[in-house]
Short mmCIF file of C-alpha atoms in Angstrom, two decimals:
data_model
loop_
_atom_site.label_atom_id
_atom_site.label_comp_id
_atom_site.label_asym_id
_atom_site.label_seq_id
_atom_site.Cartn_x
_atom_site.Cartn_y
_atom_site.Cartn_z
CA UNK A 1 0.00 0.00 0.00
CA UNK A 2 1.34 3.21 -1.02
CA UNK A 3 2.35 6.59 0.92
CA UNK A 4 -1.33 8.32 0.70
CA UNK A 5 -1.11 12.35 1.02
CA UNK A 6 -3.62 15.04 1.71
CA UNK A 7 -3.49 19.03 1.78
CA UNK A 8 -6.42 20.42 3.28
CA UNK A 9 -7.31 23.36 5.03
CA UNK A 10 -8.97 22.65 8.21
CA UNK A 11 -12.23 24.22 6.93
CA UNK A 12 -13.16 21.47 5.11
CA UNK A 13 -12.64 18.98 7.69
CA UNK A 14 -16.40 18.77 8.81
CA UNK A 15 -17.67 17.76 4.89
CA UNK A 16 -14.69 15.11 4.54
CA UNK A 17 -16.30 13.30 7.57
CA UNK A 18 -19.11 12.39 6.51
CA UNK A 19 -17.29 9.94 4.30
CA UNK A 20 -16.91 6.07 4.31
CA UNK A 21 -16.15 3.88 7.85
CA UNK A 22 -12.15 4.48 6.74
CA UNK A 23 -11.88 7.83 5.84
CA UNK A 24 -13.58 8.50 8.66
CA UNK A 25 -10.91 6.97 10.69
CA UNK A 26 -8.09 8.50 9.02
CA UNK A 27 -9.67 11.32 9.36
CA UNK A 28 -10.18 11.60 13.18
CA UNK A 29 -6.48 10.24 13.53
CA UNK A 30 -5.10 13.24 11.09
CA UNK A 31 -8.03 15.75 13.35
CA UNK A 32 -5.94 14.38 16.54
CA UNK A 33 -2.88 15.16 14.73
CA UNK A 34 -3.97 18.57 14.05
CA UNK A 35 -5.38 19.95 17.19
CA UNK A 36 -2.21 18.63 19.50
CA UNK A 37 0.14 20.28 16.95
CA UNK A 38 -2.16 23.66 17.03
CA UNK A 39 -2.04 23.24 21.00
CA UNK A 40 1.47 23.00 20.44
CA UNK A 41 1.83 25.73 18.33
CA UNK A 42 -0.11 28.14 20.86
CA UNK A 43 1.52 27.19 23.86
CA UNK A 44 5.11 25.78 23.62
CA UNK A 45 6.58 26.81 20.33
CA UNK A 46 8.01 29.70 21.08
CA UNK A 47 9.49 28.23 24.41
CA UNK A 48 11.78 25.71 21.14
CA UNK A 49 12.09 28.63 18.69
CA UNK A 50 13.02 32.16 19.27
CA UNK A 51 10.59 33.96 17.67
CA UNK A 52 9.45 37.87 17.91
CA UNK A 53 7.18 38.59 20.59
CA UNK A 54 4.16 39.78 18.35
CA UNK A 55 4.75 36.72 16.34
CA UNK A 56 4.52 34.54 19.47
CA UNK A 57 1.23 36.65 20.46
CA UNK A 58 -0.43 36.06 17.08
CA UNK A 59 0.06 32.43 17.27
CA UNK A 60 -0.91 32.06 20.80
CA UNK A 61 -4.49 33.49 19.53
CA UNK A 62 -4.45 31.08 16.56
CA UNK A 63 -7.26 29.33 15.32
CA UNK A 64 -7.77 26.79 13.28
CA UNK A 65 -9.52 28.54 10.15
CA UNK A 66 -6.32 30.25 9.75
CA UNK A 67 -4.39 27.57 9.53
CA UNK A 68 -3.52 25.15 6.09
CA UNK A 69 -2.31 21.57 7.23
CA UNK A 70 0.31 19.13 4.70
CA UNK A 71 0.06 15.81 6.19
CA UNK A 72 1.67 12.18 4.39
CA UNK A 73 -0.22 9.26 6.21
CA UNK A 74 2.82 6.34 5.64
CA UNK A 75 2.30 2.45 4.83
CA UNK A 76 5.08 0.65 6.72
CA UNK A 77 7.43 2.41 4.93
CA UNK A 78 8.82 5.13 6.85
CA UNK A 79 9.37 8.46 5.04
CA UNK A 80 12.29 11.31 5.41
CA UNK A 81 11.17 15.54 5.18
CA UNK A 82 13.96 17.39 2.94
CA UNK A 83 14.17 20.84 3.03
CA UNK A 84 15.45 22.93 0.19
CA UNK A 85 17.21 25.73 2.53
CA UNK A 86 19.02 22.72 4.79
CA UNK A 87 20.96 19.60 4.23
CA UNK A 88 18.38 18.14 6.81
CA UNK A 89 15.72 17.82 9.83
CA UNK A 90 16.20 16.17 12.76
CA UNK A 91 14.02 15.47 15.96
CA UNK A 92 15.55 13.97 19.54
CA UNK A 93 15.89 10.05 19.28
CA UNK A 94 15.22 9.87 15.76
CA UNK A 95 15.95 6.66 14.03
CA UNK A 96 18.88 7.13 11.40
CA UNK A 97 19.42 3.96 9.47
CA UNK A 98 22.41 3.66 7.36
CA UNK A 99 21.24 3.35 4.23
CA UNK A 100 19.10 6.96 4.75
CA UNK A 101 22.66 8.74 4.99
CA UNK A 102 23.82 6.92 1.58
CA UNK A 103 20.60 9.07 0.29
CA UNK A 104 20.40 11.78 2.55
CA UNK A 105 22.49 12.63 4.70
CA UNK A 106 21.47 13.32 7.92
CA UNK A 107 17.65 12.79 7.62
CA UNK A 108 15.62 11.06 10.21
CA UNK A 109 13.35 8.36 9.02
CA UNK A 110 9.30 8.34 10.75
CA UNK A 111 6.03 6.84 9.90
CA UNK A 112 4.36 10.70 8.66
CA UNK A 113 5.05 13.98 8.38
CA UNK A 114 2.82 17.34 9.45
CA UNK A 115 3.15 20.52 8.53
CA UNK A 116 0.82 23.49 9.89
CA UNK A 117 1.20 26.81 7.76
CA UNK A 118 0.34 29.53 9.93
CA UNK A 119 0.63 32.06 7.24
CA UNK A 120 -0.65 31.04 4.21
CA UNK A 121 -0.81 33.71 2.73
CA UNK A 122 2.73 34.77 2.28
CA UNK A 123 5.33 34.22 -0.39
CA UNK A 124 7.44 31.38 1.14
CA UNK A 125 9.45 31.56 2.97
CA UNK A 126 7.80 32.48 5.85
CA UNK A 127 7.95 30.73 9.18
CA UNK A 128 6.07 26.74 9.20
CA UNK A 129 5.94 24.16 11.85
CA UNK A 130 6.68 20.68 11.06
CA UNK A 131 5.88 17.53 13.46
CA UNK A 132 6.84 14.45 12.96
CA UNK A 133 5.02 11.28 13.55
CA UNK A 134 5.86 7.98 14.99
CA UNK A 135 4.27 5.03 15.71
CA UNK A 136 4.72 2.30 18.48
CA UNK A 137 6.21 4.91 20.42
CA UNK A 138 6.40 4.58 24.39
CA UNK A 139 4.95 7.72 26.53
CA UNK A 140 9.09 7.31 28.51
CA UNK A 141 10.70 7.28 25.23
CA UNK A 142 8.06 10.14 23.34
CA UNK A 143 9.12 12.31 26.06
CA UNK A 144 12.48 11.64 26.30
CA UNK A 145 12.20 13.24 22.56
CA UNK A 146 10.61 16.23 23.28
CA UNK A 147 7.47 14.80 21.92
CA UNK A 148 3.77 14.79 22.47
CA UNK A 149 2.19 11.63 23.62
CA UNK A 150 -1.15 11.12 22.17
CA UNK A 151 -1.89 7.06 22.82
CA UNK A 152 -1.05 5.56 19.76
CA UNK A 153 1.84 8.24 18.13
CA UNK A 154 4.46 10.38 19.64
CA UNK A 155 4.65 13.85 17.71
CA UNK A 156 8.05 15.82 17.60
CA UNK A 157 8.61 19.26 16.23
CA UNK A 158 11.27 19.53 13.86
CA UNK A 159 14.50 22.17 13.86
CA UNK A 160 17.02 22.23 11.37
CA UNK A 161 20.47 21.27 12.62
CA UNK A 162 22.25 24.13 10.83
CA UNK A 163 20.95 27.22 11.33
CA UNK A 164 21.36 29.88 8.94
CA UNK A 165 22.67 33.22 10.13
CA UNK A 166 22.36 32.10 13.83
CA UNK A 167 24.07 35.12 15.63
CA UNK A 168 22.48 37.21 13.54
CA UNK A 169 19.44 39.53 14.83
CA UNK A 170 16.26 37.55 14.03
CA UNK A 171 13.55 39.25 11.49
CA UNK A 172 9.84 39.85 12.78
CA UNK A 173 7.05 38.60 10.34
CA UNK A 174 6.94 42.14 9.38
CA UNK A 175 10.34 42.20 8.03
CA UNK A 176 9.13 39.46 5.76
CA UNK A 177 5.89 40.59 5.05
CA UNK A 178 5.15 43.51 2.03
CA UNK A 179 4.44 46.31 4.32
CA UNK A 180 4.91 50.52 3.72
CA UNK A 181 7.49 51.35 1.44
CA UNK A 182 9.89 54.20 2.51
CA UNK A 183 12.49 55.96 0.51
CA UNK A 184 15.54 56.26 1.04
CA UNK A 185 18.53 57.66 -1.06
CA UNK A 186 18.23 54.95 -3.93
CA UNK A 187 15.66 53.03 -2.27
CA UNK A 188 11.97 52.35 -1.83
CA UNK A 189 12.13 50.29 0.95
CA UNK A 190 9.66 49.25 3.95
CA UNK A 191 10.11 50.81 7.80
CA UNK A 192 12.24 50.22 10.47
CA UNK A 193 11.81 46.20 12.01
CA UNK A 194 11.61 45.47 15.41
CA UNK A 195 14.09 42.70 16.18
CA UNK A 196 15.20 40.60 18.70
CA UNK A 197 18.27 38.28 19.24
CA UNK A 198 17.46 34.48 18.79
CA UNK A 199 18.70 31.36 16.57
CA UNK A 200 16.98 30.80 12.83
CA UNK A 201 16.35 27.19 13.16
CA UNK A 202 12.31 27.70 12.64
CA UNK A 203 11.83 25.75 9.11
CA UNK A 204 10.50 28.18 5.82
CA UNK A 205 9.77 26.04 4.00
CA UNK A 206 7.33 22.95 3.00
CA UNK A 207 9.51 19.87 2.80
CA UNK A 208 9.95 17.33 -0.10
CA UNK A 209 8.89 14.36 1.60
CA UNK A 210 10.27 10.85 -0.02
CA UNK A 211 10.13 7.14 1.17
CA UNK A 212 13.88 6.06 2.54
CA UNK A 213 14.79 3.76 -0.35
CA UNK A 214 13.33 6.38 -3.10
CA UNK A 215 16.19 7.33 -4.63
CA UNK A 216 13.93 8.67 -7.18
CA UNK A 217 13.04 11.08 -4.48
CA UNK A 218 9.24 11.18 -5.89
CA UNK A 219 7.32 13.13 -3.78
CA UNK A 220 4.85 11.63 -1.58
CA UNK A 221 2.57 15.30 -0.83
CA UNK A 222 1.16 14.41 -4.23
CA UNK A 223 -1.15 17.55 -4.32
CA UNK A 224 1.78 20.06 -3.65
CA UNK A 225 5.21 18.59 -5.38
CA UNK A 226 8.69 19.46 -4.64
CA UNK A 227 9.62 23.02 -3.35
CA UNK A 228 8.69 24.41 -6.42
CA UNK A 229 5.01 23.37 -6.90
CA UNK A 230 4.03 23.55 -3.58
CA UNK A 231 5.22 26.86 -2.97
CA UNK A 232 4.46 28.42 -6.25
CA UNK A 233 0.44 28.92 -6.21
CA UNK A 234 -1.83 29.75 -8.98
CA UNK A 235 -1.84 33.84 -7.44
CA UNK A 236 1.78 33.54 -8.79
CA UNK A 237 1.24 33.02 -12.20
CA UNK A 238 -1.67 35.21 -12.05
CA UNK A 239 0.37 38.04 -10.76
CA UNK A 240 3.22 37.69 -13.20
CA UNK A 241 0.43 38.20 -16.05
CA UNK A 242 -1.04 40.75 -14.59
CA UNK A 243 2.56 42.29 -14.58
CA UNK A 244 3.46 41.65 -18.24
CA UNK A 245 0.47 42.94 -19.49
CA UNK A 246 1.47 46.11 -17.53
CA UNK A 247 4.40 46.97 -19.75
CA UNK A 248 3.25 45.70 -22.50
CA UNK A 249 0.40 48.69 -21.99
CA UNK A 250 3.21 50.84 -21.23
CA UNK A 251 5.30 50.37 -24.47
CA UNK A 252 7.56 47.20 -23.14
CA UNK A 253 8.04 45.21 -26.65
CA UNK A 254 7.00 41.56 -26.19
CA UNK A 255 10.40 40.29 -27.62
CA UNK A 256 12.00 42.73 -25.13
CA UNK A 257 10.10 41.09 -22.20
CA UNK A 258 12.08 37.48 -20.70
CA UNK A 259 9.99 35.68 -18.53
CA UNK A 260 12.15 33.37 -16.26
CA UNK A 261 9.82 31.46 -14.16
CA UNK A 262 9.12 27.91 -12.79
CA UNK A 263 10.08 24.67 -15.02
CA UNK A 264 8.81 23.24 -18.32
CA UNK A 265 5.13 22.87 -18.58
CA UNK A 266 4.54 24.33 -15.25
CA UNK A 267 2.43 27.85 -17.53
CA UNK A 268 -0.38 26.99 -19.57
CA UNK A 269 0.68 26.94 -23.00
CA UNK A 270 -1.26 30.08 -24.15
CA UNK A 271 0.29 31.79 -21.15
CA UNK A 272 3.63 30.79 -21.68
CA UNK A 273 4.79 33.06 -24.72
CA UNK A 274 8.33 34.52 -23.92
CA UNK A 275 8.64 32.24 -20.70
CA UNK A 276 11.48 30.70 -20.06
CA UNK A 277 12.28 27.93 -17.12
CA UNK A 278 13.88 28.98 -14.25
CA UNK A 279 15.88 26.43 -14.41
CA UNK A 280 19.69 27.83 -15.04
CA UNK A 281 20.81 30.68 -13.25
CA UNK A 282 23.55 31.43 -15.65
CA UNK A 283 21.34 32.38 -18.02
CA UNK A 284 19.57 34.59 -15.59
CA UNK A 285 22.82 36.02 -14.68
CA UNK A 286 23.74 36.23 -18.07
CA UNK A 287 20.82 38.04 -19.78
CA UNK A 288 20.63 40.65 -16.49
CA UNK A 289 24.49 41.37 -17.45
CA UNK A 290 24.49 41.60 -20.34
CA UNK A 291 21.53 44.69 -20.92
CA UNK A 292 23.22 46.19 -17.76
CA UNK A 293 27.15 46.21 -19.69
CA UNK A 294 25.81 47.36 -23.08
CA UNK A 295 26.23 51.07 -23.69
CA UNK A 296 22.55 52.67 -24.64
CA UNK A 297 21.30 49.17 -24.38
CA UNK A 298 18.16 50.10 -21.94
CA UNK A 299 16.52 53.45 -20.95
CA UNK A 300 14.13 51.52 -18.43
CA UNK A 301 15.63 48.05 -16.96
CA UNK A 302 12.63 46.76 -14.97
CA UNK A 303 12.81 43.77 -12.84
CA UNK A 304 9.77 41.93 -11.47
CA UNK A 305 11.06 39.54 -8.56
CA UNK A 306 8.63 36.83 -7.56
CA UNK A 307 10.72 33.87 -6.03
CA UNK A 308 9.86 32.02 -2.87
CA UNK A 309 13.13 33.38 -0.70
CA UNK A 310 15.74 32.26 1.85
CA UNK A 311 15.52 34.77 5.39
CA UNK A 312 18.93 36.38 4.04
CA UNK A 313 17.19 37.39 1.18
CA UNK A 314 18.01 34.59 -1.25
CA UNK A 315 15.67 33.36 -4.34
CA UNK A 316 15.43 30.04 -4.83
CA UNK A 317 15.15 28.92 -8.50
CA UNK A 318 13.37 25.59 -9.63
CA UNK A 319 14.73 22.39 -8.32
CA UNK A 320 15.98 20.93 -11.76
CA UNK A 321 17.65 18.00 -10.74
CA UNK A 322 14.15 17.35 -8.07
CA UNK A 323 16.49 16.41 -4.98
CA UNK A 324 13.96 18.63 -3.06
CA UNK A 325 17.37 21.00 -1.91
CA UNK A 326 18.30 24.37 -3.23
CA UNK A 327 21.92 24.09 -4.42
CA UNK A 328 24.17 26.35 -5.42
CA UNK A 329 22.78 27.11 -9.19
CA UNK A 330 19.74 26.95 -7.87
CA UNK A 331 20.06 29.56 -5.70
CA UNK A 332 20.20 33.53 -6.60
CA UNK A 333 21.82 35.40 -3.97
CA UNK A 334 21.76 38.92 -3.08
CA UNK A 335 25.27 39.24 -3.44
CA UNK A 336 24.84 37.96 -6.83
CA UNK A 337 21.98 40.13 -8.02
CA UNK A 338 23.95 43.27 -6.73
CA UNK A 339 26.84 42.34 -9.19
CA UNK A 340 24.74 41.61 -11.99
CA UNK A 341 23.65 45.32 -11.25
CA UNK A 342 26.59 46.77 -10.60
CA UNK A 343 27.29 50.31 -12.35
CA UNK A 344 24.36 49.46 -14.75
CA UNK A 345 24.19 52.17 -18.22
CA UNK A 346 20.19 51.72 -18.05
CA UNK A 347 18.93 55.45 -16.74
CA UNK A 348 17.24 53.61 -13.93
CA UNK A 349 16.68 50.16 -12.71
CA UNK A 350 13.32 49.49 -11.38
CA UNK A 351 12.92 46.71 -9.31
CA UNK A 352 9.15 45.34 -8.04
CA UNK A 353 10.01 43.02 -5.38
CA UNK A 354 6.84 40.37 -4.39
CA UNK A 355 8.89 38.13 -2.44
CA UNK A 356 9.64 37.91 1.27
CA UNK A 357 12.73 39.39 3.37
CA UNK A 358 13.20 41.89 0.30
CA UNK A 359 14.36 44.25 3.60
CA UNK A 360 18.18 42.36 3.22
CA UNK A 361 18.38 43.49 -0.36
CA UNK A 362 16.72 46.75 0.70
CA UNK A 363 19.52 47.08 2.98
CA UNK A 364 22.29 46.24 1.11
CA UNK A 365 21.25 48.93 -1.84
CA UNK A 366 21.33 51.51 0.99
CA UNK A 367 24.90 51.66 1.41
CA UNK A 368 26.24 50.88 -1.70
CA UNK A 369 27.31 53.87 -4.18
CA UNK A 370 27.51 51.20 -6.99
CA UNK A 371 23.69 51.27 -7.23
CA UNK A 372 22.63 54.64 -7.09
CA UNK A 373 20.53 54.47 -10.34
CA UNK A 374 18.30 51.16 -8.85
CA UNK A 375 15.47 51.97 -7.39
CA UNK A 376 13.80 49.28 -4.90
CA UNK A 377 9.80 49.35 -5.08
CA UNK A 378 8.39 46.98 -2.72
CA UNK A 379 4.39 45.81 -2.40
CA UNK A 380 2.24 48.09 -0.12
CA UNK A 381 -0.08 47.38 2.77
CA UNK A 382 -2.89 45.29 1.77
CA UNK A 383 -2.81 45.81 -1.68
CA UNK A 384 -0.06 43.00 -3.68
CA UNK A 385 2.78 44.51 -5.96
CA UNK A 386 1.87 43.37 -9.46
CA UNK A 387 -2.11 44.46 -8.58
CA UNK A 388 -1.44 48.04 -6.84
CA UNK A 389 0.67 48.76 -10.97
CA UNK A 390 -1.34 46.65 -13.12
CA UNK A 391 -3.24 50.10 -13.61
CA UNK A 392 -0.58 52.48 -14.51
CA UNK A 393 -0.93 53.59 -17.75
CA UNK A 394 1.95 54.67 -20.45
CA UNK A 395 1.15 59.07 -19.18
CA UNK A 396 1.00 58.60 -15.35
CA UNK A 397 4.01 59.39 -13.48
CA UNK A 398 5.60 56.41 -11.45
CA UNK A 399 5.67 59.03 -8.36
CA UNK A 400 2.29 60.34 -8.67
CA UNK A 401 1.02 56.37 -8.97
CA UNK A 402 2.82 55.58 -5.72
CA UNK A 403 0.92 58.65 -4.49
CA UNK A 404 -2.74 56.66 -4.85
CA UNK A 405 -2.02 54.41 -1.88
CA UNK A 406 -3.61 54.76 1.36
CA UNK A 407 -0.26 55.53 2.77
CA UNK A 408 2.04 57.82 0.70
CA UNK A 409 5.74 56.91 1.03
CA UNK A 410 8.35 59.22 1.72
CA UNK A 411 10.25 59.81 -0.74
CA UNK A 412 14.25 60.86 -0.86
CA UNK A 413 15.74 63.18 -3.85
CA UNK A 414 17.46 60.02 -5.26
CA UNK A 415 14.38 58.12 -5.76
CA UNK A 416 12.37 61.42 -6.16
CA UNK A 417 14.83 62.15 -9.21
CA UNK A 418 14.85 58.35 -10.50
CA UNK A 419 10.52 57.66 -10.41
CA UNK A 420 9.50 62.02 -11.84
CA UNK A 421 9.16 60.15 -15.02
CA UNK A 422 6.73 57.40 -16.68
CA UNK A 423 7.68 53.58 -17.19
CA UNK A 424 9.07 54.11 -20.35
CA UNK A 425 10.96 57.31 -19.48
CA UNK A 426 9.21 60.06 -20.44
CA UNK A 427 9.10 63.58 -18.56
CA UNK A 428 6.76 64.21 -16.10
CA UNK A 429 4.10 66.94 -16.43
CA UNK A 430 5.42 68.07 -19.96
CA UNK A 431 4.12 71.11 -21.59
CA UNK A 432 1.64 71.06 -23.32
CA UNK A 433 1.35 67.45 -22.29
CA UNK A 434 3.02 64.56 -24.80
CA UNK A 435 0.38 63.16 -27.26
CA UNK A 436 -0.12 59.20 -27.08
CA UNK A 437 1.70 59.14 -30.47
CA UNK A 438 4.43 61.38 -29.64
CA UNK A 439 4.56 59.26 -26.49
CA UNK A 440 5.00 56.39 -28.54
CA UNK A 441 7.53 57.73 -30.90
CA UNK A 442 9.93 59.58 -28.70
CA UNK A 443 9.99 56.53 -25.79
CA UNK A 444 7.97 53.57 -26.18
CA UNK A 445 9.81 50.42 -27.43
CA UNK A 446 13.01 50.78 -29.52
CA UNK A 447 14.42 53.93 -29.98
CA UNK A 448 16.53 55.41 -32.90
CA UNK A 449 19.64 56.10 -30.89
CA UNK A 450 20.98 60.23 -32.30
CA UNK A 451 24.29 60.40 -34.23
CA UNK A 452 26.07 62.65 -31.73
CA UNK A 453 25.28 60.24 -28.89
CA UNK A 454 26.13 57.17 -30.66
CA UNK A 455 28.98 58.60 -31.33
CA UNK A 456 30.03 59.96 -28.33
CA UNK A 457 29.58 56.59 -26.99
CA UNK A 458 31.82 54.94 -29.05
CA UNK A 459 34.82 57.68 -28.44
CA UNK A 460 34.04 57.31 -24.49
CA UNK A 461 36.69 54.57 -24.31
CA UNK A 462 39.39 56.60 -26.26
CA UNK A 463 38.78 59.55 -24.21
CA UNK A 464 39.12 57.19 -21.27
CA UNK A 465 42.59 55.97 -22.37
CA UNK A 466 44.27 59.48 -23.17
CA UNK A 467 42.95 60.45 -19.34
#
């Protein structure tokens, strides 16, 4: 009998009961499940994790209509969790057969895994709790592991043994969350967090759950997939057309837009014009260097960042080789975006950040003199990024559309100077006012580059050399 899997939210437990004599039972086992890993949740988790004080508040007041569950009920077979931000999970007492370090090393082997998203909906990643279960389990030996004892299975929260950035200051939900952008010198960024010291060992992500002798690794939460299904939702793709068709209405050429997102045959096929997989980073790299290094190249470089993200600010790309971990080319730093950028020739780089913990890059543009022509614009409150611009149209100033939401930024002279003009470029509040055509000849799409420029860019070099 094979690994069964269900995703529900716990809404929709009452109508699933009503089921057949064994569904009903599997049923009330995963609702015991649930409720002693909610009671859990409320009242000891943040005695295991350090976590911010309003964080620990909001889950103390939990309930369950807030909360999405990912649960594999096992055969004999017992199953491993693999995350794609750690080498691996562990709980106290875990059994570790040999053969599960041959596949993955250190990964504990149990009967099922839970996982309760308290958030659902944020962009991963964003703190989730993950239990596991095991069966045949005395109530000595489930407490000597830190477990619950509920009769007939011992539950165990799991913490990743290598925790990322673990003297660092820990980042509040709100640091993750889109929340009221703020300018500063180059920078639209959100307010100041408040922070407290603590480890990171809190798990962001949903795991890739596998039987110990897959080495297939196929993924037993059928209705979610790897890291990359289960954490990219149908508001994603939703949002990134709702973002294309926003330049395209502002003069973007559609063989000037690359779309770099999820793997093959993850789009619809009549959505998927210009898409690419995101599937090698070099390319990525590549493309974002390239437009950056060419002289007159771009007059607008806009970047729409939608990635599920590490808590130091790192975008995970698809999992191409499915081992359900993000390695290195499958992982787009900060470090490396900010040298891709690096002393761009675009007049301004533009980038719309959806993602979580977009405050580290925020951060890092702050103090760097290399990027004073990139411009972060981050989601604001209630409303999400690619929906609050999906309206601006090719005459409306990027400054006077950030002036529509309920909050108006602040805005520094760097940004101020950088946004007092439209998507494509154009001059704010020109008189008399630009026709459409006019708009579209002077600055939508390609552009006939003047003599005197071209030239001038071509003698830059010389000039350069006899300095």
């Amino acid at each position: 009998m094979k690994l069964r899997s269900v995703c529900v939210s716990l809404l929709v437990f009452a109508l699933l009961a009503g089921q057949h004599g064994g569904s009903r039972v599997r049923l009330a086992r995963l609702d015991r499940w649930v409720k002693a890993a909610l009671q859990y949740v409320k009242l000891s988790l943040c005695r295991r994790v350090s976590l911010p004080e309003g964080e620990c508040s909001r889950l103390a007041h939990l309930r369950l209509s807030g909360v999405v569950v990912y649960v594999s009920e096992s055969s004999p077979d017992k199953v491993l969790a693999i995350l794609p931000d750690s080498q691996s999970t562990v709980s106290p007492g875990a059994e570790e057969p040999g053969a599960n370090r041959e596949l993955f090393p250190g990964a504990s082997a149990h009967d099922a895994v839970l996982v309760l998203d308290p958030s659902p909906e944020e962009s991963f990643g964003h703190p989730v709790v993950l239990f596991y279960v095991d069966f045949n389990v005395t109530k000595k030996r489930c407490g000597h592991m830190d477990g619950v004892y509920l009769g007939e299975e011992c539950l165990t929260l799991a913490l990743k043994t290598r925790c990322q950035n673990q003297l660092k200051r820990r980042r509040s939900r709100s640091d993750r969350m889109v929340g009221r952008p703020r300018f500063r010198r180059s920078t639209v960024s959100r307010a100041g967090r408040v922070e407290r010291s603590g480890g990171l060992c809190e798990i962001h992500f949903l795991p890739l759950v596998v039987g110990v002798k897959d080495s297939n690794r196929t993924q037993r939460l059928s209705c979610v997939g790897g890291w990359q299904e289960q954490i990219t939702y149908q508001r994603h793709v939703q949002n990134l057309l709702l973002f294309y068709r926003m330049l395209r209405n502002n003069g973007f050429h559609k063989d000037h837009i690359k779309t770099f997102f999820a793997g093959n045959g993850q789009v619809a096929a009549k959505d998927a014009e210009g898409m690419y997989p995101a599937t090698e980073k070099e390319v990525i790299r590549n493309h974002i260097s390239y437009i950056c290094r060419k002289q007159h190249c771009a007059d607008s470089l806009v970047l729409y960042l939608n990635s599920p993200t590490r808590n130091d600010g790192t975008m995970l790309l698809w999992d191409r080789n499915n081992n359900g971990i993000a390695d290195l080319k499958e992982r787009y730093t900060v470090g490396e975006l900010l040298a891709d950028l690096a002393g761009c020739r675009a007049s301004r780089v533009l980038l719309f950040v959806e993602q979580s913990y977009s405050s580290v890059l925020s951060k890092r543009l702050k103090s760097s003199l290399k990027h004073l022509n990139v411009v972060l614009l981050n989601g604001l409150p209630w409303v999400d990024t690619a929906q609050f611009w999906a309206s601006l149209r090719p005459s409306h100033c990027l400054i006077d559309h950030l002036s529509k939401s309920a909050v108006m930024p602040r805005v520094g002279d760097g940004a101020a100077s950088l946004l007092n003009v439209t998507l494509a470029g154009a001059p704010c509040n020109s008189t008399p006012p630009l026709t459409e055509a006019e708009m579209r000849k002077e600055y939508m799409g390609c552009q006939n580059l003047p003599t005197a420029l071209w030239h001038q860019g071509r003698r830059k070099p010389e000039d350069s050399e006899r300095n």
